[in-house]
Amino acid sequence: MEHGSATATASPNIAFVKYWGKRDEELILPYNSSVSMTLDDSLNTVTSVLFSKELNADRFFINGEEQDLSDNDIAERFKVVGIMRRKAGSADHVLVVSRNSFPTASGLASSASGTAALVYACSRALGLKLSAKELSIIARQGSGSSCRSILGGIVVWKKGRNADGSDSYAKRIAKKEQWPDLIDIIAIVSTERKRVLSRSGMKQTVESSSLFKARAKFAERNSRDFAKAVKSKDFDSMASIIMKESNDMHAVMLDTYPPIIYLNDVSKEIIAAIHGLNESSGKALAAYTFDAGPNAHIITLKGNEEAVRNALSRVDGIRETITAGIGSGPRALSEKDSLIDMERLMPKS
Ligand code: PMV
């Protein structure tokens, strides 16, 4: 191939049943299955790629800044490019230009949307015709949670059993249209970068937490029960699984030695406020969940948004909220949306 370029967009996902701990570090295979909702365009990454003989090195820009491809975290994410290049039999260098449209300094992770958009754009630029399963398997090797952002709606990442990871990929369990009212109210309590990155944090947990061994079974059951609750439209059960899952993951983080603590006092106030709201309503109106940071994701239905906002308004320390709906997964954008200046072979200024 002489020249291949494409642009794609993808969004992050929020996990309802959490992934924390790899049984294979290289292939990124998890100890347990996990479930998430892919968010809509309110938060997204746009990525353009160009494979060309005219390039003499691989280059990767995020939000205008060139990334160091020898940095471990960047190299891990960039691994997907090598996998796809080998599949396509291409030896061309690549220029990758990516932009996150996340609200500035939101403190939200972009590795899932970034890797999903990168995989989607590369497959098109290289002319590879890959199924969602194949795309998900490739994305997983760049960032575990990104394999769930390859699909829209509510998605399960089956842990799989095979040593080569061929059965560890994401599958949709409900389309966006089946849960059109599901929303994520993100309460930003801190904009600091996380102190412990998920990659090293997970490794420390697997090595040192004795509670973690019990978690794998518990999370596997939660994945199955959550899928049943999604099918039977049982928001009450979904909400309790979401909250227990978040609590359980943060418990094994605390049980890690030295402990990993992502939640702060404001996060804990939010937990109390949501339990208070649900108790006074006599049913679950909302569920909280936290990833590797103190920002809260409040999962609720559109009709409950006002009640949730009321409850949150009584918590001191929330800087802002962002509401995202349920999304439909990555999609290709047209050439006019490309972030690459094809004359200069550089990011557009
Ligand atoms: O972004 P990753 O693949 O390194 O892992 C993130 C894991 C959590 O966000 C904490 C939980 C999850 O399942 O998304």
PDB file of C-alpha atoms and ligand atoms in Angstrom, residues 13-22 28 32 34-36 73 76 109-112 140 142-148 157 194 197-200 202 215 249-250 253 262 290-293, ligand 1:
ATOM      1  CA  ASN A  13     -16.867   3.614  28.904  1.00  0.00           C
ATOM      2  CA  ILE A  14     -17.819   3.462  32.553  1.00  0.00           C
ATOM      3  CA  ALA A  15     -17.507   0.058  34.202  1.00  0.00           C
ATOM      4  CA  PHE A  16     -20.429  -1.301  36.215  1.00  0.00           C
ATOM      5  CA  VAL A  17     -18.614  -4.558  37.012  1.00  0.00           C
ATOM      6  CA  LYS A  18     -14.962  -3.671  37.368  1.00  0.00           C
ATOM      7  CA  TYR A  19     -11.794  -4.953  35.749  1.00  0.00           C
ATOM      8  CA  TRP A  20      -8.830  -4.732  38.127  1.00  0.00           C
ATOM      9  CA  GLY A  21      -6.021  -7.281  37.805  1.00  0.00           C
ATOM     10  CA  LYS A  22      -4.388  -9.044  34.882  1.00  0.00           C
ATOM     11  CA  ILE A  28      -3.753  -8.042  28.952  1.00  0.00           C
ATOM     12  CA  ASN A  32     -12.687 -11.623  35.812  1.00  0.00           C
ATOM     13  CA  SER A  34     -16.449  -6.947  33.431  1.00  0.00           C
ATOM     14  CA  VAL A  35     -19.437  -4.945  32.203  1.00  0.00           C
ATOM     15  CA  SER A  36     -19.686  -1.303  31.113  1.00  0.00           C
ATOM     16  CA  ASP A  73       2.509   3.643  29.060  1.00  0.00           C
ATOM     17  CA  GLU A  76       1.822  -0.161  25.582  1.00  0.00           C
ATOM     18  CA  ALA A 109      -9.053   8.919  31.758  1.00  0.00           C
ATOM     19  CA  SER A 110      -8.820   8.882  27.979  1.00  0.00           C
ATOM     20  CA  SER A 111      -6.958   5.624  27.441  1.00  0.00           C
ATOM     21  CA  ALA A 112     -10.096   3.616  26.560  1.00  0.00           C
ATOM     22  CA  ARG A 140      -7.495  -5.090  24.633  1.00  0.00           C
ATOM     23  CA  GLY A 142      -3.271  -1.697  24.167  1.00  0.00           C
ATOM     24  CA  SER A 143      -5.498  -0.895  27.143  1.00  0.00           C
ATOM     25  CA  GLY A 144      -7.716  -3.540  28.728  1.00  0.00           C
ATOM     26  CA  SER A 145     -10.768  -1.372  29.297  1.00  0.00           C
ATOM     27  CA  SER A 146     -10.612  -0.029  25.709  1.00  0.00           C
ATOM     28  CA  CYS A 147     -11.793  -3.389  24.346  1.00  0.00           C
ATOM     29  CA  ARG A 148     -15.232  -2.462  25.733  1.00  0.00           C
ATOM     30  CA  TRP A 157     -15.818  -8.218  28.365  1.00  0.00           C
ATOM     31  CA  LYS A 194      -3.827   9.921  39.431  1.00  0.00           C
ATOM     32  CA  LEU A 197      -1.449   4.431  37.333  1.00  0.00           C
ATOM     33  CA  SER A 198      -3.842   1.547  36.781  1.00  0.00           C
ATOM     34  CA  ARG A 199      -1.141  -0.596  35.166  1.00  0.00           C
ATOM     35  CA  SER A 200       1.197  -0.610  38.174  1.00  0.00           C
ATOM     36  CA  MET A 202      -3.281  -3.662  39.308  1.00  0.00           C
ATOM     37  CA  ARG A 215     -12.939 -10.887  44.328  1.00  0.00           C
ATOM     38  CA  MET A 249     -12.768  -2.917  43.839  1.00  0.00           C
ATOM     39  CA  HIS A 250     -11.804  -0.045  46.158  1.00  0.00           C
ATOM     40  CA  MET A 253      -7.187  -1.495  46.355  1.00  0.00           C
ATOM     41  CA  TYR A 262      -8.237   6.751  45.104  1.00  0.00           C
ATOM     42  CA  PHE A 290     -15.565   5.202  40.957  1.00  0.00           C
ATOM     43  CA  ASP A 291     -12.655   4.148  38.751  1.00  0.00           C
ATOM     44  CA  ALA A 292      -8.989   4.818  39.499  1.00  0.00           C
ATOM     45  CA  GLY A 293      -9.676   8.282  40.883  1.00  0.00           C
TER      46      GLY A 293
HETATM   47  O1  PMV B   1      -7.724   1.767  31.706  1.00  0.00           O
HETATM   48  P1  PMV B   1      -7.229   0.395  32.071  1.00  0.00           P
HETATM   49  O2  PMV B   1      -7.496  -0.600  31.018  1.00  0.00           O
HETATM   50  O3  PMV B   1      -5.807   0.413  32.494  1.00  0.00           O
HETATM   51  O4  PMV B   1      -8.026  -0.088  33.382  1.00  0.00           O
HETATM   52  C1  PMV B   1      -8.916   0.695  34.086  1.00  0.00           C
HETATM   53  C2  PMV B   1      -9.683  -0.097  35.087  1.00  0.00           C
HETATM   54  C3  PMV B   1     -10.814   0.645  35.781  1.00  0.00           C
HETATM   55  O5  PMV B   1     -11.193   1.792  35.067  1.00  0.00           O
HETATM   56  C4  PMV B   1     -10.404   1.081  37.172  1.00  0.00           C
HETATM   57  C5  PMV B   1     -12.015  -0.296  35.895  1.00  0.00           C
HETATM   58  C6  PMV B   1     -12.667  -0.670  34.597  1.00  0.00           C
HETATM   59  O6  PMV B   1     -13.140  -1.800  34.497  1.00  0.00           O
HETATM   60  O7  PMV B   1     -12.747   0.188  33.690  1.00  0.00           O
END
